[in-house]
Amino acid sequence: MCSNLRSWPVFNSLKPEFISEIHMVMVFGKLGKRALIVTRKDKKVYGLVNDNLHTLESRDKSSTMLYLKEVKDLCGKDIKTFAYGMGSHILALTNGGEVYSCDNIYQLKNGTFNMDLTFILINIPTIKDDRNMKHVVDIACGNKHSVILTKNDEVYAWESSPNNSGQVDNSTYELSITPKLILSNIGCISCGDNFTMAVTRNGKVYGWGSNDVGQLGINNFSLYESKNMLRQTSMQRTLFSGQNATIPQAGGANNFENKNMTPQMVGIPESLIVDKVTCGSNHTLVLTDKGTIYAWGGNKFSQLGIGQTEFYTPIMVNQIEKMRWIDIAALNNTSIAVTEAGRFYVWGDCRGECISIPIATSSFNVHDTFGYYGPSIMHKPLILNEKPDILGCLGIAFNNSSTSDLTIQVENECIYVHKVILTICSLHFKRMFEKNWKENNQSVIKIDDVSYNVYKAYLKYLYTNTVDLCLINTFEKVSELFDLANAYCEDNLKKQCIYRIKQEITVSNVAYFYSFAVKYDTEELREFCVRFAVIHMRAVVKTENFAKLEDKKLMNRFINEASKAGCFKN
């Protein structure tokens, strides 16, 4: 596995030889099960679905459910980037400035995903001849609408075309199904679920679309509770002194659509110039020329970085004194920022935890930060290195009989490995080969006390530093791999297992993994399960795994820890 992809489980089951040919990837979909792949040499485009992700079960599956298929409409088109929303469509932009749109990426009624993706070329109505060709330089998507930015700084928008996904409503955004000119003199665009933001060349911010939670940064919003509005009045007067801010009166119209289809300027302090805008599902971040970040909109998951207070007009994100931000990104309800010193900070929804102010991470790029802390999808495509790194080369060597000098036999199945790699990467095998163990002189080593898939996953981990979830796809196999990691003193493998488990936790299995965490004395996982359960406790107590907690003492411990974490507070 290429080190750049280790945060993205959707690629775990691809063959290393294929991974080495990948130029670009884009992970999307509700649970990160889907991806688009562009190869390096022949510029082919593939759609990928790995349906093993987020489906840990208590029994074995009969198939791996991995689908990889060419997207013929895009093959050879020299793709520059992709954009997607949470709806049923996706855009592709070529290096030649052409835009292709697909409106059939939805899930079928039988639960499988549509793999026959059809992309069509989008024509901008103002194109007259080659000299006036509208060269597109950027694209963005909301739930059902698309936005493009042309080389001459024009913004066009349109609604997703009708399709048989059942998501058809041509009046939802009051847009036509063909591109319409919205704004000019624009340098940056971004879309939330139901709204769009744009930054002009002189650093002003405009927004249009839904404003039901204040995501446009203007005061024309629907009030959920009048107390939220009243709480902000004094704060806004202090923040924007000398600026006439209009606060909506309590008891105003409660129109949750609240569409503002004419672009309106956001009230950023006049002394600031905005360099970049980025949108989550229903919140907005902007980066200014002073290295500060302003945020507004939905804050249910603390994604504004200001604590838990709702805010409908721009407010500066908390930052450490003398720290300067140089980049921002938002995805769903998660926010990320990068400091001038190269540190990556995250806040908002972090794997079920609400982080109210920016916290530093150990990540080295925005993609890895979203992969580890965020919703398992990408904010933009990831470009891979031209040549495989060391992990990529080792991955190609795994289970390769032509270069192997040792065979591991499990359940009458053979796994082809290399003594030198096992010696370097595994303390267990290092002891075996350096001491006078009977296996030291054998060309075939038989393993009897571990299942084939689990032992293969362990050996593959030694080569790739990644746990293959297609091999470890049940509760029992996770426990078996953890037992093996304990026996072989593989602390890093145990950490990987915990990380993967945290990605897989749902309402139905959180009680099981709490019991698992207690059994193996893993405090990090136990605390994570408790925090997750606190949010979903009413549903958790109705699950089969909650009823199966081993004894009354363990169930009481679970409930007591949830109570201490604030579960039963009014």
Coordinates of C-alpha atoms in Angstrom, one line a residue:
M1 CA 0.0 0.0 0.0
C2 CA 1.3 3.4 -1.0
S3 CA 1.9 5.5 2.2
N4 CA -0.3 8.3 0.8
L5 CA -3.3 5.9 0.7
R6 CA -3.0 4.3 4.1
S7 CA -5.6 6.6 5.6
W8 CA -8.2 5.4 3.1
P9 CA -9.4 1.9 3.7
V10 CA -11.4 1.8 0.4
F11 CA -8.1 1.0 -1.4
N12 CA -6.9 -1.7 1.0
S13 CA -7.9 -4.6 -1.2
L14 CA -6.5 -3.3 -4.5
K15 CA -3.5 -5.1 -5.9
P16 CA -0.2 -3.3 -5.3
E17 CA 0.7 -3.5 -9.0
F18 CA -2.5 -1.6 -9.8
I19 CA -1.9 1.0 -7.0
S20 CA 1.6 1.7 -8.4
E21 CA -0.1 2.9 -11.6
I22 CA -2.5 5.4 -9.9
H23 CA -2.0 9.1 -10.5
M24 CA -5.1 10.5 -8.8
V25 CA -7.8 9.3 -6.4
M26 CA -11.0 10.9 -5.0
V27 CA -12.8 9.2 -2.1
F28 CA -16.5 10.1 -1.7
G29 CA -19.9 8.7 -0.6
K30 CA -21.6 8.7 2.7
L31 CA -19.1 6.2 4.4
G32 CA -16.1 6.6 2.1
K33 CA -17.0 3.4 0.3
R34 CA -16.6 4.9 -3.2
A35 CA -13.7 6.3 -5.2
L36 CA -12.7 7.5 -8.6
I37 CA -9.2 6.6 -9.8
V38 CA -7.1 8.0 -12.6
T39 CA -4.2 6.0 -13.8
R40 CA -0.8 7.6 -14.7
K41 CA 0.2 6.3 -18.1
D42 CA -3.0 5.7 -20.1
K43 CA -5.1 8.2 -18.2
K44 CA -7.9 5.7 -17.7
V45 CA -10.6 6.5 -15.1
Y46 CA -12.1 3.8 -12.8
G47 CA -15.0 3.8 -10.4
L48 CA -14.4 1.8 -7.2
V49 CA -16.8 0.5 -4.6
N50 CA -15.5 -1.4 -1.5
D51 CA -18.6 -2.5 0.2
N52 CA -16.7 -4.2 3.1
L53 CA -16.1 -0.8 4.7
H54 CA -18.1 0.0 7.8
T55 CA -19.9 -3.4 7.7
L56 CA -18.2 -5.4 10.4
E57 CA -20.5 -8.2 11.2
S58 CA -20.7 -11.1 13.7
R59 CA -20.5 -13.7 10.9
D60 CA -18.4 -14.4 7.8
K61 CA -19.3 -12.9 4.5
S62 CA -19.5 -15.0 1.3
S63 CA -17.8 -12.5 -0.9
T64 CA -15.4 -9.6 -0.8
M65 CA -17.8 -7.1 -2.5
L66 CA -15.0 -5.2 -4.2
Y67 CA -16.0 -3.6 -7.5
L68 CA -13.7 -1.8 -10.0
K69 CA -15.0 -0.7 -13.4
E70 CA -13.8 1.6 -16.1
V71 CA -15.6 4.9 -16.6
K72 CA -15.4 4.9 -20.3
D73 CA -16.7 8.5 -20.8
L74 CA -13.7 9.9 -19.0
C75 CA -10.9 7.5 -20.1
G76 CA -8.2 9.4 -22.0
K77 CA -9.7 12.8 -21.1
D78 CA -6.7 14.0 -19.1
I79 CA -8.7 14.7 -15.8
K80 CA -7.5 17.6 -13.7
T81 CA -9.9 17.3 -10.7
F82 CA -13.2 16.0 -9.5
A83 CA -15.9 17.6 -7.3
Y84 CA -19.0 16.0 -5.7
G85 CA -21.8 16.8 -3.3
M86 CA -23.8 14.6 -0.9
G87 CA -26.5 14.1 -3.6
S88 CA -26.4 12.0 -6.7
H89 CA -24.0 13.8 -8.9
I90 CA -20.3 14.4 -9.5
L91 CA -18.2 16.7 -11.8
A92 CA -15.0 16.1 -13.6
L93 CA -12.7 18.9 -15.0
T94 CA -10.1 18.2 -17.7
N95 CA -6.8 20.0 -18.1
G96 CA -8.2 21.3 -21.3
G97 CA -10.9 23.2 -19.4
E98 CA -13.9 21.0 -20.2
V99 CA -16.5 19.9 -17.6
Y100 CA -18.2 16.5 -17.5
S101 CA -21.2 15.8 -15.2
C102 CA -22.6 12.5 -13.9
D103 CA -26.0 12.3 -12.3
N104 CA -26.3 8.6 -11.6
I105 CA -23.9 7.8 -8.7
Y106 CA -26.8 6.9 -6.4
Q107 CA -27.4 3.6 -4.6
L108 CA -29.8 1.1 -6.2
K109 CA -32.9 -0.3 -4.5
N110 CA -31.2 -3.7 -3.9
G111 CA -28.6 -1.9 -1.8
T112 CA -25.7 -2.1 -4.3
F113 CA -24.2 1.0 -6.0
N114 CA -24.7 1.9 -9.6
M115 CA -21.3 1.1 -11.4
D116 CA -22.3 2.2 -14.9
L117 CA -21.4 5.9 -14.4
T118 CA -22.4 8.1 -17.4
F119 CA -20.7 11.4 -17.8
I120 CA -21.8 14.1 -20.3
L121 CA -20.0 17.2 -21.5
I122 CA -21.4 20.4 -20.1
N123 CA -21.9 23.2 -22.6
I124 CA -21.8 26.8 -21.4
P125 CA -24.5 28.8 -23.3
T126 CA -22.2 31.7 -24.1
I127 CA -19.8 29.7 -26.1
K128 CA -19.8 31.1 -29.7
D129 CA -16.6 30.0 -31.3
D130 CA -13.1 28.8 -30.4
R131 CA -11.8 32.3 -29.7
N132 CA -14.5 32.9 -27.1
M133 CA -14.3 29.4 -25.6
K134 CA -15.0 29.4 -21.9
H135 CA -12.0 27.6 -20.3
V136 CA -13.1 26.3 -16.9
V137 CA -10.4 26.4 -14.1
D138 CA -12.4 25.2 -11.1
I139 CA -15.5 23.2 -10.1
A140 CA -17.7 22.7 -7.0
C141 CA -20.8 20.7 -6.1
G142 CA -23.6 20.9 -3.6
N143 CA -26.3 18.4 -2.9
K144 CA -28.1 19.0 -6.2
H145 CA -26.4 22.0 -7.8
S146 CA -23.1 22.5 -9.6
V147 CA -20.8 25.6 -9.9
I148 CA -17.9 26.3 -12.2
L149 CA -15.3 29.1 -12.4
T150 CA -14.0 30.1 -15.8
K151 CA -10.6 31.5 -16.8
N152 CA -12.1 34.9 -17.3
D153 CA -13.3 34.9 -13.6
E154 CA -17.0 34.1 -14.4
V155 CA -19.1 31.9 -12.2
Y156 CA -21.8 29.7 -13.7
A157 CA -24.3 27.5 -11.8
W158 CA -27.0 25.0 -12.6
E159 CA -29.1 22.3 -10.9
S160 CA -28.4 18.6 -11.2
S161 CA -30.3 17.0 -14.1
P162 CA -33.3 14.8 -13.4
N163 CA -32.5 11.1 -12.8
N164 CA -34.2 8.0 -11.5
S165 CA -32.7 8.2 -8.0
G166 CA -35.9 9.8 -6.8
Q167 CA -34.1 13.1 -6.1
V168 CA -35.7 15.3 -8.6
D169 CA -37.0 18.8 -7.9
N170 CA -36.1 21.3 -10.5
S171 CA -37.4 24.1 -8.4
T172 CA -35.3 23.3 -5.3
Y173 CA -32.6 26.0 -6.0
E174 CA -34.5 28.1 -8.5
L175 CA -31.8 27.2 -11.1
S176 CA -32.1 26.0 -14.6
I177 CA -30.6 22.6 -15.6
T178 CA -28.2 24.4 -17.9
P179 CA -25.3 26.6 -16.7
K180 CA -26.3 30.2 -15.9
L181 CA -24.0 33.2 -15.4
I182 CA -24.2 34.2 -11.7
L183 CA -21.1 36.4 -10.9
S184 CA -18.0 37.9 -12.5
N185 CA -14.6 39.0 -11.2
I186 CA -14.4 35.9 -9.0
G187 CA -11.2 34.1 -7.9
C188 CA -12.4 31.3 -5.6
I189 CA -15.6 29.2 -5.2
S190 CA -16.9 26.6 -2.8
C191 CA -20.3 24.9 -2.2
G192 CA -22.1 23.6 0.9
D193 CA -25.0 21.3 0.7
N194 CA -27.6 23.9 -0.4
F195 CA -25.5 27.1 -0.8
T196 CA -22.6 28.6 -2.6
M197 CA -19.8 31.0 -1.6
A198 CA -17.5 33.0 -3.8
V199 CA -14.5 35.4 -3.3
T200 CA -13.9 38.3 -5.7
R201 CA -10.5 39.2 -7.0
N202 CA -10.4 42.1 -4.6
G203 CA -11.2 39.9 -1.6
K204 CA -14.9 40.4 -1.0
V205 CA -17.2 37.4 -0.2
Y206 CA -20.6 36.7 -1.8
G207 CA -23.0 34.0 -1.0
W208 CA -26.3 32.7 -2.3
G209 CA -28.7 29.7 -1.7
S210 CA -30.2 28.4 1.6
N211 CA -29.5 30.3 4.7
D212 CA -31.5 28.3 7.3
V213 CA -28.6 28.2 9.8
G214 CA -26.9 31.4 8.8
Q215 CA -24.4 29.7 6.4
L216 CA -24.4 32.7 4.1
G217 CA -23.1 35.0 6.8
I218 CA -26.0 37.5 6.4
N219 CA -28.8 38.3 8.7
N220 CA -31.7 37.0 6.5
F221 CA -32.0 33.6 8.3
S222 CA -34.6 31.5 9.9
L223 CA -34.6 31.5 13.6
Y224 CA -34.7 28.2 15.5
E225 CA -34.8 29.9 18.8
S226 CA -35.0 33.6 19.5
K227 CA -32.6 33.2 22.4
N228 CA -29.8 32.3 20.0
M229 CA -30.3 35.6 18.2
L230 CA -30.5 37.7 21.4
R231 CA -27.4 36.1 22.7
Q232 CA -25.4 37.4 19.8
T233 CA -26.5 41.0 19.8
S234 CA -24.0 42.4 22.2
M235 CA -21.2 40.2 20.8
Q236 CA -21.8 41.5 17.3
R237 CA -21.8 45.1 18.4
T238 CA -18.4 44.6 20.0
L239 CA -17.0 42.7 17.0
F240 CA -18.2 45.0 14.3
S241 CA -18.2 48.4 16.0
G242 CA -19.1 51.1 13.6
Q243 CA -20.9 48.7 11.4
N244 CA -24.7 48.7 11.2
A245 CA -25.6 45.0 11.7
T246 CA -29.3 44.2 11.4
I247 CA -30.4 41.5 13.9
P248 CA -33.6 39.7 12.9
Q249 CA -36.5 40.3 15.3
A250 CA -37.6 37.3 17.4
G251 CA -40.7 35.6 16.0
G252 CA -39.7 36.2 12.4
A253 CA -40.6 33.9 9.5
N254 CA -39.6 30.3 10.1
N255 CA -38.9 29.4 6.5
F256 CA -36.3 26.7 6.6
E257 CA -35.7 26.8 2.9
N258 CA -35.0 30.6 3.1
K259 CA -33.4 30.7 -0.3
N260 CA -31.4 33.8 -1.2
M261 CA -30.8 33.2 -4.9
T262 CA -29.3 36.7 -5.6
P263 CA -25.6 36.8 -4.4
Q264 CA -25.2 39.0 -1.3
M265 CA -22.0 40.3 0.1
V266 CA -20.9 39.0 3.5
G267 CA -20.0 41.6 6.2
I268 CA -16.3 40.8 6.7
P269 CA -14.5 43.7 8.5
E270 CA -13.4 46.3 5.9
S271 CA -9.8 46.2 6.8
L272 CA -9.5 42.5 5.8
I273 CA -9.1 41.0 2.4
V274 CA -10.3 37.4 2.0
D275 CA -7.9 35.0 0.1
K276 CA -9.9 31.8 0.3
V277 CA -13.3 30.4 1.1
T278 CA -14.3 26.8 1.9
C279 CA -17.7 25.3 2.9
G280 CA -18.8 22.3 5.0
S281 CA -22.3 21.0 4.8
N282 CA -23.8 24.1 6.4
H283 CA -20.9 26.2 7.6
T284 CA -18.4 28.5 6.0
L285 CA -14.7 29.4 6.7
V286 CA -12.7 32.2 5.1
L287 CA -9.0 32.9 5.3
T288 CA -7.9 36.5 5.3
D289 CA -4.7 38.3 4.2
K290 CA -3.8 38.8 7.9
G291 CA -3.6 35.1 8.5
T292 CA -6.9 35.0 10.4
I293 CA -9.9 32.7 9.9
Y294 CA -13.5 33.8 10.1
A295 CA -16.4 31.4 10.4
W296 CA -20.2 31.4 10.4
G297 CA -23.2 29.1 9.9
G298 CA -24.2 25.8 11.5
N299 CA -22.3 24.9 14.7
K300 CA -24.1 21.8 16.0
F301 CA -20.7 20.0 16.0
S302 CA -18.6 23.0 17.1
Q303 CA -17.4 23.2 13.5
L304 CA -17.0 27.0 13.7
G305 CA -14.1 26.7 16.2
I306 CA -15.6 29.2 18.6
G307 CA -17.0 26.9 21.2
Q308 CA -20.7 25.8 21.0
T309 CA -22.3 29.2 20.3
E310 CA -24.4 29.6 17.1
F311 CA -23.2 32.5 14.9
Y312 CA -24.9 33.8 11.8
T313 CA -22.4 36.5 10.8
P314 CA -18.6 36.3 10.6
I315 CA -16.6 35.7 13.8
M316 CA -12.9 35.0 14.1
V317 CA -11.9 31.4 14.9
N318 CA -10.0 30.9 18.1
Q319 CA -6.3 30.9 17.5
I320 CA -3.1 30.9 19.6
E321 CA -1.4 34.2 20.1
K322 CA 1.1 35.1 17.3
M323 CA -0.1 32.1 15.2
R324 CA -0.8 32.7 11.5
W325 CA -3.0 30.5 9.4
I326 CA -2.0 29.9 5.8
D327 CA -4.7 27.4 4.6
I328 CA -8.2 26.1 5.4
A329 CA -10.5 23.2 4.4
A330 CA -13.9 22.1 5.5
L331 CA -15.9 18.9 4.8
N332 CA -19.3 18.0 6.2
N333 CA -19.1 19.1 9.8
T334 CA -15.3 19.1 10.2
S335 CA -12.9 22.0 9.8
I336 CA -9.1 22.0 9.3
A337 CA -6.5 24.8 9.2
V338 CA -2.7 24.9 8.6
T339 CA -0.4 27.3 10.4
E340 CA 2.6 29.1 9.0
A341 CA 4.8 26.6 10.9
G342 CA 3.2 23.7 9.0
R343 CA 1.1 22.3 11.9
F344 CA -2.4 20.9 11.0
Y345 CA -5.3 21.7 13.3
V346 CA -8.8 20.2 13.4
W347 CA -12.1 21.0 15.1
G348 CA -15.8 20.1 14.7
D349 CA -17.0 16.6 14.2
C350 CA -14.0 14.3 14.7
R351 CA -15.2 10.7 14.5
G352 CA -18.2 11.4 16.7
E353 CA -16.4 13.7 19.1
C354 CA -17.2 17.5 19.0
I355 CA -14.0 19.5 19.2
S356 CA -15.0 23.0 20.0
I357 CA -11.6 24.8 19.4
P358 CA -8.8 24.0 17.0
I359 CA -6.5 21.3 18.3
A360 CA -3.1 20.3 16.9
T361 CA -2.7 17.0 15.1
S362 CA 0.3 14.9 14.1
S363 CA -0.7 14.9 10.4
F364 CA 1.5 16.1 7.6
N365 CA -1.1 17.1 5.1
V366 CA -4.8 18.0 4.9
H367 CA -5.8 14.7 3.2
D368 CA -4.4 12.6 6.1
T369 CA -6.0 14.9 8.6
F370 CA -9.5 14.3 7.1
G371 CA -8.6 10.6 6.7
Y372 CA -7.8 10.2 10.4
Y373 CA -10.1 12.7 12.1
G374 CA -12.8 13.5 9.5
P375 CA -15.6 11.6 7.7
S376 CA -13.5 9.1 5.7
I377 CA -13.9 11.1 2.4
M378 CA -11.8 13.6 0.6
H379 CA -12.3 17.4 0.2
K380 CA -10.5 17.3 -3.2
P381 CA -8.5 14.7 -5.2
L382 CA -5.2 13.3 -3.9
I383 CA -2.3 13.3 -6.4
L384 CA 0.1 10.4 -5.8
N385 CA 3.8 10.3 -6.2
E386 CA 5.0 9.4 -9.7
K387 CA 7.0 6.5 -8.4
P388 CA 6.0 4.0 -5.7
D389 CA 7.5 4.7 -2.3
I390 CA 9.2 2.0 -0.2
L391 CA 5.9 0.8 1.2
G392 CA 4.5 0.6 -2.3
C393 CA 7.4 -1.5 -3.5
L394 CA 7.1 -3.8 -0.5
G395 CA 3.4 -4.2 -1.2
I396 CA 4.1 -5.4 -4.7
A397 CA 6.5 -8.0 -3.3
F398 CA 4.0 -9.4 -0.8
N399 CA 2.6 -12.9 -1.7
N400 CA 4.8 -12.9 -4.9
S401 CA 5.9 -16.5 -5.5
S402 CA 8.5 -15.5 -8.1
T403 CA 10.7 -13.6 -5.5
S404 CA 9.7 -15.4 -2.3
D405 CA 12.2 -17.5 -0.3
L406 CA 9.7 -18.7 2.3
T407 CA 6.1 -20.1 2.3
I408 CA 3.7 -19.7 5.2
Q409 CA 1.0 -22.4 5.0
V410 CA -2.3 -21.7 6.8
E411 CA -5.4 -23.9 6.4
N412 CA -3.8 -25.5 3.4
E413 CA -3.4 -22.1 1.7
C414 CA 0.0 -20.7 0.8
I415 CA 1.3 -17.2 1.5
Y416 CA 4.6 -16.3 -0.2
V417 CA 6.9 -14.0 1.9
H418 CA 10.6 -13.0 2.3
K419 CA 12.7 -13.9 5.3
V420 CA 14.6 -10.7 5.3
I421 CA 11.5 -8.5 5.3
L422 CA 9.9 -10.6 8.1
T423 CA 13.1 -10.3 10.1
I424 CA 13.2 -6.5 9.7
C425 CA 9.5 -5.9 10.4
S426 CA 8.6 -8.5 13.0
L427 CA 10.1 -9.1 16.4
H428 CA 8.5 -12.6 16.4
F429 CA 10.1 -13.6 13.1
K430 CA 13.4 -11.9 14.1
R431 CA 13.6 -14.2 17.1
M432 CA 12.6 -17.2 15.0
F433 CA 15.3 -16.7 12.4
E434 CA 18.1 -15.5 14.6
K435 CA 17.7 -18.3 17.2
N436 CA 17.8 -22.0 16.9
W437 CA 14.0 -22.5 16.3
K438 CA 13.0 -25.5 14.3
E439 CA 11.4 -23.3 11.7
N440 CA 14.7 -21.6 11.0
N441 CA 15.7 -24.1 8.4
Q442 CA 12.3 -24.8 6.9
S443 CA 11.2 -23.5 3.4
V444 CA 7.5 -24.0 4.4
I445 CA 6.2 -23.0 7.9
K446 CA 2.8 -24.3 8.9
I447 CA 0.6 -22.2 11.2
D448 CA -2.2 -24.2 12.9
D449 CA -3.7 -21.9 15.6
V450 CA -4.7 -18.9 13.5
S451 CA -7.2 -18.6 10.6
Y452 CA -5.9 -18.0 7.0
N453 CA -7.4 -14.6 6.5
V454 CA -6.2 -13.3 9.9
Y455 CA -2.6 -14.5 9.4
K456 CA -2.6 -13.2 5.8
A457 CA -3.7 -9.8 7.1
Y458 CA -0.9 -9.9 9.6
L459 CA 1.7 -10.7 7.0
K460 CA 0.3 -8.1 4.6
Y461 CA 0.5 -5.5 7.4
L462 CA 4.2 -6.2 7.8
Y463 CA 4.7 -5.3 4.1
T464 CA 2.2 -2.4 3.8
N465 CA 1.7 -1.0 7.4
T466 CA -2.1 -1.2 6.7
V467 CA -4.8 -3.6 7.9
D468 CA -6.8 -5.1 5.0
L469 CA -10.4 -4.8 6.1
C470 CA -11.5 -7.2 3.4
L471 CA -9.6 -9.9 5.3
I472 CA -10.7 -8.7 8.7
N473 CA -14.4 -8.2 8.2
T474 CA -16.0 -9.7 11.3
F475 CA -16.0 -9.1 15.0
E476 CA -14.3 -12.5 15.5
K477 CA -11.5 -11.7 13.1
V478 CA -10.8 -8.4 14.7
S479 CA -10.5 -10.1 18.1
E480 CA -8.3 -12.9 16.5
L481 CA -5.9 -10.3 14.9
F482 CA -5.7 -8.4 18.2
D483 CA -4.8 -11.7 20.0
L484 CA -2.1 -12.4 17.4
A485 CA -0.7 -8.8 17.8
N486 CA -0.6 -9.4 21.6
A487 CA 1.2 -12.7 21.2
Y488 CA 3.7 -11.3 18.7
C489 CA 4.3 -8.1 20.6
E490 CA 3.0 -5.9 17.7
D491 CA 2.0 -2.7 19.5
N492 CA 1.7 -0.7 16.3
L493 CA -0.6 -3.3 14.8
K494 CA -2.8 -3.1 17.9
K495 CA -2.9 0.7 17.4
Q496 CA -3.9 0.1 13.8
C497 CA -6.7 -2.2 14.9
I498 CA -8.0 0.3 17.3
Y499 CA -7.9 3.0 14.7
R500 CA -9.8 0.9 12.2
I501 CA -12.3 -0.2 14.9
K502 CA -13.0 3.5 15.7
Q503 CA -13.8 4.0 12.0
E504 CA -16.2 1.1 12.1
I505 CA -18.1 1.8 15.3
T506 CA -21.9 2.2 14.8
V507 CA -24.9 2.2 17.1
S508 CA -25.4 -1.5 16.6
N509 CA -21.8 -2.6 17.5
V510 CA -20.6 0.1 20.0
A511 CA -21.5 -2.1 23.0
Y512 CA -19.6 -5.1 21.5
F513 CA -16.5 -3.0 21.1
Y514 CA -16.9 -1.5 24.6
S515 CA -16.7 -5.1 25.9
F516 CA -13.8 -5.7 23.5
A517 CA -12.0 -2.7 24.9
V518 CA -12.5 -3.8 28.5
K519 CA -11.3 -7.3 27.7
Y520 CA -8.1 -6.1 26.1
D521 CA -7.6 -3.1 28.6
T522 CA -7.5 -0.5 25.7
E523 CA -8.4 2.7 27.4
E524 CA -8.4 4.8 24.2
L525 CA -11.0 2.5 22.6
R526 CA -13.1 2.2 25.8
E527 CA -13.3 6.0 26.2
F528 CA -14.2 6.4 22.5
C529 CA -17.0 3.9 22.8
V530 CA -18.4 5.7 25.8
R531 CA -18.3 9.1 24.1
F532 CA -20.0 7.7 21.0
A533 CA -22.7 5.9 23.1
V534 CA -23.5 9.1 25.0
I535 CA -24.6 10.7 21.8
H536 CA -26.7 7.7 20.7
M537 CA -27.7 6.0 24.0
R538 CA -31.4 5.7 23.4
A539 CA -30.7 3.6 20.2
V540 CA -27.7 1.8 21.7
V541 CA -29.7 0.3 24.6
K542 CA -32.1 -1.3 22.1
T543 CA -29.4 -3.2 20.2
E544 CA -28.6 -6.9 20.4
N545 CA -25.0 -6.3 21.3
F546 CA -26.0 -4.2 24.3
A547 CA -28.2 -7.0 25.5
K548 CA -25.3 -9.4 25.0
L549 CA -22.9 -7.6 27.3
E550 CA -21.2 -10.5 29.2
D551 CA -22.6 -9.9 32.6
K552 CA -24.6 -7.4 34.7
K553 CA -21.4 -6.0 36.2
L554 CA -20.1 -5.0 32.7
M555 CA -23.4 -3.5 31.7
N556 CA -23.5 -1.5 34.9
R557 CA -19.9 -0.3 34.2
F558 CA -20.9 0.8 30.7
I559 CA -23.9 2.7 32.0
N560 CA -22.0 4.3 34.8
E561 CA -19.2 5.5 32.5
A562 CA -21.8 6.9 30.1
S563 CA -23.5 8.7 33.0
K564 CA -20.2 10.3 34.1
A565 CA -19.6 11.4 30.5
G566 CA -22.9 13.4 30.6
C567 CA -25.3 10.9 29.1
F568 CA -28.2 11.5 31.5
K569 CA -27.9 15.2 32.1
N570 CA -30.9 17.3 31.3

